[in-house]
Coordinates of C-alpha atoms in Angstrom, one line a residue:
X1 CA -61.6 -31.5 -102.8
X2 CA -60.9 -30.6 -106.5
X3 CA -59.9 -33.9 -107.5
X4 CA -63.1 -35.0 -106.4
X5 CA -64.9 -32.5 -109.1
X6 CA -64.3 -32.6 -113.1
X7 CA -66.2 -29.1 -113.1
X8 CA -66.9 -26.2 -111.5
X9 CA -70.2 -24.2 -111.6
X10 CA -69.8 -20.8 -110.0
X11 CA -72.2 -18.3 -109.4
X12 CA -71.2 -14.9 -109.7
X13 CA -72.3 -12.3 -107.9
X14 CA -71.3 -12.6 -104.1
X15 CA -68.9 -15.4 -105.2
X16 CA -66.9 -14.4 -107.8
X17 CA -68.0 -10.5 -107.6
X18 CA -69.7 -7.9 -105.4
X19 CA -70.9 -5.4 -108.0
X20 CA -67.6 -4.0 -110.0
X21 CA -65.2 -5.5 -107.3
X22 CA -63.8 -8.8 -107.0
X23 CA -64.7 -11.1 -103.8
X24 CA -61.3 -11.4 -102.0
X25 CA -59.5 -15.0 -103.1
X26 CA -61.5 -15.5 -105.9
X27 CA -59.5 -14.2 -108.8
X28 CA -56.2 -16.2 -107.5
X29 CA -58.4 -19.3 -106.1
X30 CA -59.5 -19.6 -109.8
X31 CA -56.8 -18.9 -111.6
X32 CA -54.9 -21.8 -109.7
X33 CA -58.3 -24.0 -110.5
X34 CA -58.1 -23.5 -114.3
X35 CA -53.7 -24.3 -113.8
X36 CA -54.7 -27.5 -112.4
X37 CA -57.1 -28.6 -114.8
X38 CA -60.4 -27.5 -113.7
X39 CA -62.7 -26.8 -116.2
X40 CA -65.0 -23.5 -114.8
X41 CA -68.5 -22.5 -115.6
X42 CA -69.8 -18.5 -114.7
X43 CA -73.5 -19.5 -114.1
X44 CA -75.8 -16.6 -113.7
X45 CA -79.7 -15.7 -114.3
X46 CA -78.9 -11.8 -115.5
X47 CA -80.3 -12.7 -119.1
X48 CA -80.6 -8.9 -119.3
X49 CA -76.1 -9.0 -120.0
X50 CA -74.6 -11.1 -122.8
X51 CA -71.7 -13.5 -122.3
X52 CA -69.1 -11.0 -124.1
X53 CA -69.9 -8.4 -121.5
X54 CA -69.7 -10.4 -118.4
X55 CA -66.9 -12.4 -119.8
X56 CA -64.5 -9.1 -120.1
X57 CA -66.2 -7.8 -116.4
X58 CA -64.4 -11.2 -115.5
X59 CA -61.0 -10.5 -117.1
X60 CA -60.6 -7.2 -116.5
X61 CA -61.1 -8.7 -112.2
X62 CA -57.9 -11.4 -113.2
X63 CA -60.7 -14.0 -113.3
X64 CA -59.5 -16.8 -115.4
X65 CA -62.7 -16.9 -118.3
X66 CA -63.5 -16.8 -122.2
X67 CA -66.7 -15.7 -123.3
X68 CA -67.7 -19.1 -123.7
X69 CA -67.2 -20.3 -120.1
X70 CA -70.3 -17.8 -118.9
X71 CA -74.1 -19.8 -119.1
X72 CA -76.6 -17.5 -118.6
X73 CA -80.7 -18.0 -118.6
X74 CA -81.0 -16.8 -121.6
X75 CA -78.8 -19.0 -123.2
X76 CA -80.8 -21.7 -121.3
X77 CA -84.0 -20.3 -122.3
X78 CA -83.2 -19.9 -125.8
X79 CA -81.6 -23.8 -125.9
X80 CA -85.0 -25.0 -124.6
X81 CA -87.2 -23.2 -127.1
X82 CA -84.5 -24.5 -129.7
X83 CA -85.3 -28.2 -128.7
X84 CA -88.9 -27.1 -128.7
X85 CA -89.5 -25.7 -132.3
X86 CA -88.2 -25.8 -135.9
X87 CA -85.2 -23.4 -136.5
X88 CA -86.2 -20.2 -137.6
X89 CA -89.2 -20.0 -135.6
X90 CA -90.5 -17.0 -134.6
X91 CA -90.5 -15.8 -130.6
X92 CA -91.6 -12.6 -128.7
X93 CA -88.9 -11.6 -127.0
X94 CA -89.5 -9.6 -123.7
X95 CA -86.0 -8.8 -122.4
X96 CA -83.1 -7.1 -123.6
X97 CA -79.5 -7.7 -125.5
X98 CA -78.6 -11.0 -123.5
X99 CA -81.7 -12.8 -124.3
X100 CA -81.8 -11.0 -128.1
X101 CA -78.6 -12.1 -129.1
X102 CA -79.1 -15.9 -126.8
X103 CA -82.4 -16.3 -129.4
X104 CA -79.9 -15.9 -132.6
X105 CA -77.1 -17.8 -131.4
X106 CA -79.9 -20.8 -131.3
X107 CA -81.1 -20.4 -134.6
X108 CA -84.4 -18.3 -133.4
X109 CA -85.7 -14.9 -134.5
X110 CA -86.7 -12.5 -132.4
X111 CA -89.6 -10.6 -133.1
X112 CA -91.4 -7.4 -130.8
X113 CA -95.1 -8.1 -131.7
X114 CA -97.8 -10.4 -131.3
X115 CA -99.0 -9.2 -135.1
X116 CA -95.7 -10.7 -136.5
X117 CA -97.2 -14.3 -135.7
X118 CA -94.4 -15.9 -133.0
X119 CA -94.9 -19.5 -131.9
X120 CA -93.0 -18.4 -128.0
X121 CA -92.5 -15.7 -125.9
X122 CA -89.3 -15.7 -123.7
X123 CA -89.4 -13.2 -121.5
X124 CA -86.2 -11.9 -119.8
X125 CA -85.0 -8.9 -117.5
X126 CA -84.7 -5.6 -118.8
X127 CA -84.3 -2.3 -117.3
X128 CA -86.0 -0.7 -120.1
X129 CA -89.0 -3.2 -119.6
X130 CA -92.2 -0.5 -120.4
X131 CA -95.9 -1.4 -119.7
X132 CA -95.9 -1.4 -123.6
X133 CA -93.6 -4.6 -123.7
X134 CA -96.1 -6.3 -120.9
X135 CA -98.5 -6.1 -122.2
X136 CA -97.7 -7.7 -125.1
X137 CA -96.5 -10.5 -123.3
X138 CA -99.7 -10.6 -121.8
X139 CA -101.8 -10.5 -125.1
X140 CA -99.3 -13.5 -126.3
X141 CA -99.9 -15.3 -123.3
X142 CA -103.6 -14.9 -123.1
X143 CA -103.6 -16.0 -126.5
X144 CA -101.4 -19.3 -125.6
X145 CA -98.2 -19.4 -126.6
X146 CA -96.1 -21.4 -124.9
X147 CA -94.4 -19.0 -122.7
X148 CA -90.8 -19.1 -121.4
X149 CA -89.1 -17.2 -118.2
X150 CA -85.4 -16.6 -117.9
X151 CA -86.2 -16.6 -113.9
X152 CA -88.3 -15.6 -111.5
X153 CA -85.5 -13.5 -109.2
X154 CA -87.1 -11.0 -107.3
X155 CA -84.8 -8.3 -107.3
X156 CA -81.5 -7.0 -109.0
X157 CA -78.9 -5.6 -107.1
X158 CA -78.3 -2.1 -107.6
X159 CA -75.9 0.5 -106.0
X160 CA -78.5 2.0 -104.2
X161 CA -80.2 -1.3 -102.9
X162 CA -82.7 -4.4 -104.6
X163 CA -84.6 -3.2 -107.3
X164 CA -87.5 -5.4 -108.8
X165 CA -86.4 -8.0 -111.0
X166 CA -87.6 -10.1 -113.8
X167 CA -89.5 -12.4 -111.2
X168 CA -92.0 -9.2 -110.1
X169 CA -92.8 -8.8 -113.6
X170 CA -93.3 -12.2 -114.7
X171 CA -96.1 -11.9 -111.8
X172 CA -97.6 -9.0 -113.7
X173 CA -98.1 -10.6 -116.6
X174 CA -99.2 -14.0 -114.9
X175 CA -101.9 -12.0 -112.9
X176 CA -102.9 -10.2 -116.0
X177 CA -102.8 -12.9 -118.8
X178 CA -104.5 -15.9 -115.7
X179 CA -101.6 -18.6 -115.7
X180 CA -97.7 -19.2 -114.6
X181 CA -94.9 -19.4 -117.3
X182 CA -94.7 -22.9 -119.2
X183 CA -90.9 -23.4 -117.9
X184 CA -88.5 -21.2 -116.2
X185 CA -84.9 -21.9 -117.2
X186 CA -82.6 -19.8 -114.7
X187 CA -81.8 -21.1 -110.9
X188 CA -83.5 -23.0 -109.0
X189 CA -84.8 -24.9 -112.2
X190 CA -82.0 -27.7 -113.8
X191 CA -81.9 -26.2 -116.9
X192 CA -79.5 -23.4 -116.6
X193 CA -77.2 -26.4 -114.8
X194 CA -78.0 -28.9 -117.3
X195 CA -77.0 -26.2 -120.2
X196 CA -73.5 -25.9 -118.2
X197 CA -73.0 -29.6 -117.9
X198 CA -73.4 -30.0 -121.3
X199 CA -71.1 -27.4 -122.6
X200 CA -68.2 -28.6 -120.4
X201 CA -69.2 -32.3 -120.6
X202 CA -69.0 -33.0 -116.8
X203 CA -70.1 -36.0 -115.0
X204 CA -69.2 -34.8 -111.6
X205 CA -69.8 -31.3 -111.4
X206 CA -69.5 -29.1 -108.4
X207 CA -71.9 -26.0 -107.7
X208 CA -70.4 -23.0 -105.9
X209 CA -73.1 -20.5 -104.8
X210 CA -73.8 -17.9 -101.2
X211 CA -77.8 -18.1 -102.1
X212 CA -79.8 -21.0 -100.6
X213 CA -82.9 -20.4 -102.6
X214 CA -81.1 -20.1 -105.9
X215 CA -77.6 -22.1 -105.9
X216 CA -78.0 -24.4 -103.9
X217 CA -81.6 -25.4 -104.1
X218 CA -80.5 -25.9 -107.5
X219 CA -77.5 -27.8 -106.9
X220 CA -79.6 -30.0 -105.0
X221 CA -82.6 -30.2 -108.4
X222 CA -80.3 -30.9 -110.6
X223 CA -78.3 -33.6 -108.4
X224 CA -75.0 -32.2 -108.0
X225 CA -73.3 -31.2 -105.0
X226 CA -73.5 -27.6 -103.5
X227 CA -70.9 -25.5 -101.8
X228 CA -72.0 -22.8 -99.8
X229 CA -69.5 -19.8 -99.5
X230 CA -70.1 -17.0 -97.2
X231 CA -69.2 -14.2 -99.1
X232 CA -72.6 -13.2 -100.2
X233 CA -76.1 -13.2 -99.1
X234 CA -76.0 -16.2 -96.8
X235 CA -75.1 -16.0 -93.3
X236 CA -75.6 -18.2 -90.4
X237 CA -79.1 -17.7 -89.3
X238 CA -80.0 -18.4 -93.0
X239 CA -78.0 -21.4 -93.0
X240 CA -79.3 -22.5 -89.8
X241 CA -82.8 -21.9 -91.4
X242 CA -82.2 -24.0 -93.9
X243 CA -85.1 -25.9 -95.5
X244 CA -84.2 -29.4 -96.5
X245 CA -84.5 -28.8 -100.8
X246 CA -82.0 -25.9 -100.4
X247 CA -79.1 -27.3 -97.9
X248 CA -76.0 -27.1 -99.1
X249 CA -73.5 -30.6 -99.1
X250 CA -70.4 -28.1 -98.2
X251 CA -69.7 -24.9 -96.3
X252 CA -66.6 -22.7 -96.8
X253 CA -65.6 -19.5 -95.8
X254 CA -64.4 -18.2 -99.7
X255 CA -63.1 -19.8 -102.3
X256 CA -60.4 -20.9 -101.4
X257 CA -62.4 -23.7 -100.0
X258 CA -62.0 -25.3 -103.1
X259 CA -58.6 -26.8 -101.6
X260 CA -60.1 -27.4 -97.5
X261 CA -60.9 -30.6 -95.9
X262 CA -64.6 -30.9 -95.9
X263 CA -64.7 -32.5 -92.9
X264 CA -67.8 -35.4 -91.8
X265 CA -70.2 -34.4 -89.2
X266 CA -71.7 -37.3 -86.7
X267 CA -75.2 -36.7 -85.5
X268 CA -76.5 -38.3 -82.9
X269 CA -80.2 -38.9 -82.2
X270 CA -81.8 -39.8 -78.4
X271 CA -85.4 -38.9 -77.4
X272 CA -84.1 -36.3 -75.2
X273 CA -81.7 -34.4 -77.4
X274 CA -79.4 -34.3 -80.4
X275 CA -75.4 -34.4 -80.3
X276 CA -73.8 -33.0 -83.5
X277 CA -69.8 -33.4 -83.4
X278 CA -67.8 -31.7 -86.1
X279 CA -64.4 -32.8 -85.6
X280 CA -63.8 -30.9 -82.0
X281 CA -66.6 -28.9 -82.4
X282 CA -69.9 -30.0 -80.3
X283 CA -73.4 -28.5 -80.5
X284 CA -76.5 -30.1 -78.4
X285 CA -79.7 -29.5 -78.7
X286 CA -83.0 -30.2 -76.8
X287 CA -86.2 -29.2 -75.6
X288 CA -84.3 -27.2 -72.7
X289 CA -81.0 -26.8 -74.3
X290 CA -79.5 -25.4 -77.4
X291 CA -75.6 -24.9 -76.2
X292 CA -72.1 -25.2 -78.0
X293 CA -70.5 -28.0 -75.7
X294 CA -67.2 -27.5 -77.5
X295 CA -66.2 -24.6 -79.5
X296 CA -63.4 -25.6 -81.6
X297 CA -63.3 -23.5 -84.7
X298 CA -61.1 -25.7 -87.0
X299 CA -58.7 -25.5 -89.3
X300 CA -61.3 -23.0 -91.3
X301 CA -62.7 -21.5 -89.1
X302 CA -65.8 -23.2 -89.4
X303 CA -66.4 -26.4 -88.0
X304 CA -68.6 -25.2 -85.3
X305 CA -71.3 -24.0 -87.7
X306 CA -71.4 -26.8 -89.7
X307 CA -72.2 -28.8 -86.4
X308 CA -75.4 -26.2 -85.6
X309 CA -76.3 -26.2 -88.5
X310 CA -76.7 -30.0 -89.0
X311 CA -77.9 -30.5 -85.3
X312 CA -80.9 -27.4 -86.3
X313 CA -81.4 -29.7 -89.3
X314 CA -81.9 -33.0 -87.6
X315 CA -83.5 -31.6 -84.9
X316 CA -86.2 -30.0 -87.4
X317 CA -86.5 -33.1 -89.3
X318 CA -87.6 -35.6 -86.8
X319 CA -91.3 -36.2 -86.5
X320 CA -93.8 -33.8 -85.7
X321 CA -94.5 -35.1 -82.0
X322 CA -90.9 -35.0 -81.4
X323 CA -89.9 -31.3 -82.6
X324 CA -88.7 -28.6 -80.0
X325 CA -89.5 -25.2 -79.6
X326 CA -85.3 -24.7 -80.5
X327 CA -83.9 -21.4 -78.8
X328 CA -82.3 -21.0 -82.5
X329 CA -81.8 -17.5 -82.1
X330 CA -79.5 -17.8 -78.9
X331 CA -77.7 -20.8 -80.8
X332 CA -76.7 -18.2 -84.1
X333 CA -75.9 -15.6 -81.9
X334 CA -73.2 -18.4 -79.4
X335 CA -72.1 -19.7 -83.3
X336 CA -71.2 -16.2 -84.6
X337 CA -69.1 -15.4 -82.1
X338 CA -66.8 -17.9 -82.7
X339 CA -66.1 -17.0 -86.2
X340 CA -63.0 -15.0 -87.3
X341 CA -63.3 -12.2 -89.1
X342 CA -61.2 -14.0 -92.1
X343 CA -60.4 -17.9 -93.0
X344 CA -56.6 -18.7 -92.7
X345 CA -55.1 -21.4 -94.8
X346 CA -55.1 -24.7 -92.8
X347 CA -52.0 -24.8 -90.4
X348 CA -52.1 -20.9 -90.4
X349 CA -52.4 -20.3 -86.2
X350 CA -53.3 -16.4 -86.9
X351 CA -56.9 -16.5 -88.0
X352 CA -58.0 -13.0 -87.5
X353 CA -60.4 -11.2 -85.3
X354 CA -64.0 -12.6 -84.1
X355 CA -66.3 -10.7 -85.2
X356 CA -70.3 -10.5 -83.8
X357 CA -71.4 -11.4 -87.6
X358 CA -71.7 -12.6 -91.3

């Protein structure tokens, strides 16, 4: 499939990373990427870290990266407002060291108050974010500067669980100050994309994310083509959930998807049902029936949920008169069975144990 791509974007945590940890396969799966000529992209909305850090978090995990290869929000952010306004302008920076030193690296100057006469404000995550800094963002933005977000994430992972994120407090402010941000840069939006296009000069770029509502809604904005990995967030009732702006083009198991057959899926349409074949694999749906006719895993493991998820998808696509009342639950629950516990290698026979979930 590489030869197919002249770039990869990757997201990084639950792709590359979980936390301090590497995501199994992903260190080797890129370092044979970047031997073969693949040029890599670490794409990530944290604007709160900057590319220095998370570029030696990535080396010290064997991951194959120079500082220059990560793309963050802020650096998106910060391009934008570059575009935007003469060099040296002034902007009220909400956020932390990431966005700080993204603002300087663009020719900007950061400034802390509304009384120091900004043209911007950018606002970014922080952990040290104080009701202070808010609601200075929320004077500035009352007053009418054009006003930039990073991203609207909701939460941050943290060892102990989601915390809020930069997206909760950009609501604050929006509540407080009566209107949404001008432009937010980070994922779903194309800008952080188009910012990693344009660094690597790619024409055919491939997005590698396990979050529907960030990666590969985004893929799909910016018009390039998704793979989903399930090594993060995503699971198969998610999948299977699916709305049609955030579907992903390609499913694997890890990364080393990068070097599986994708295989096509066939759908067919009657008035009484929907056949979706994947390969061996068979799933049919209809207003009495939502069944696996043929389980056949594949060579990854994976072919049967590709075929529910594209028979869901047609199924909830048709018109109005003609949707079901799908037994989707009972259909995730047949599909997860018949997934092993790990992907082997095509031709490998030993695939691992099934396991009850993602």
């Amino acid at each position: 499939m590489l030869l197919e791509h002249d770039a990869i974007l990757l997201d990084l945590d639950g792709v590359v990373y979980v936390g301090a940890h590497a995501v199994p396969h992903a260190a080797d799966s890129l370092t044979q990427a970047a031997a073969e000529g693949s040029r890599l992209a670490y794409i990530t909305n944290n604007a709160s870290r900057p590319p220095s850090t998370v570029g030696a978090h990535l080396r010290e995990l064997g991951v194959p990266a120079e500082d220059e290869d990560v793309v963050t929000s802020a650096q998106a952010a910060a391009r934008h407002l570059s575009q935007r306004l003469p060099a040296g302008s002034r902007v009220l920076l909400i956020g932390g060291a990431g966005l700080r030193e993204a603002l300087a690296a663009a020719g900007l100057t950061a400034v802390d108050s509304l009384a120091d006469d900004p043209a911007a404000v950018v606002q970014g995550f922080s952990p040290d974010t104080s009701w202070a800094r808010l609601a200075e963002a929320t004077h500035a933005v009352r007053a009418g500067l054009w006003w930039v977000a990073t991203n609207l994430d909701a939460t941050v992972p943290t060892p102990h669980g989601p915390a809020p994120g930069n997206g909760l407090m950009v609501q604050l402010v929006a509540r407080a100050a009566g209107r949404e941000p001008d432009v937010v840069c980070g994922k779903p939006e194309r800008a952080l994309f188009d910012e990693a296009v344009a660094r690597l000069g790619a024409h055919r770029a491939l997005v590698v994310g396990d979050r529907l509502d960030t990666d590969l809604q985004g893929a799909r904005t910016a018009g390039l083509t998704g793979l989903l990995v399930l090594t993060g967030v995503t699971g198969a009732a998610e999948l299977l959930a699916a709305a049609p702006h955030e579907r992903p083009h390609l499913l694997g198991r890890d990364l080393r998807s990068l070097w599986h057959e994708h295989p096509e899926v066939a759908v067919e349409r009657s008035e009484e049902s929907v056949t979706v074949r994947c390969r061996d694999a068979v799933v049919v749906l209809g207003p009495a029936e939502a069944s696996l006719r043929s389980a056949a895993a594949g060579p990854d493991g994976l072919d049967v949920l590709r075929a529910a998820a594209e028979a869901v998808w047609a199924a909830r696509d048709t018109e109005p008169g003609a949707r079901w009342d799908l037994d989707v639950a009972g259909l995730v629950e047949q599909v997860v069975h018949t997934l092993p516990a790990d992907t082997p290698e095509p031709g490998d026979e030993t695939s691992g144990e099934v396991r009850g979930g993602l």
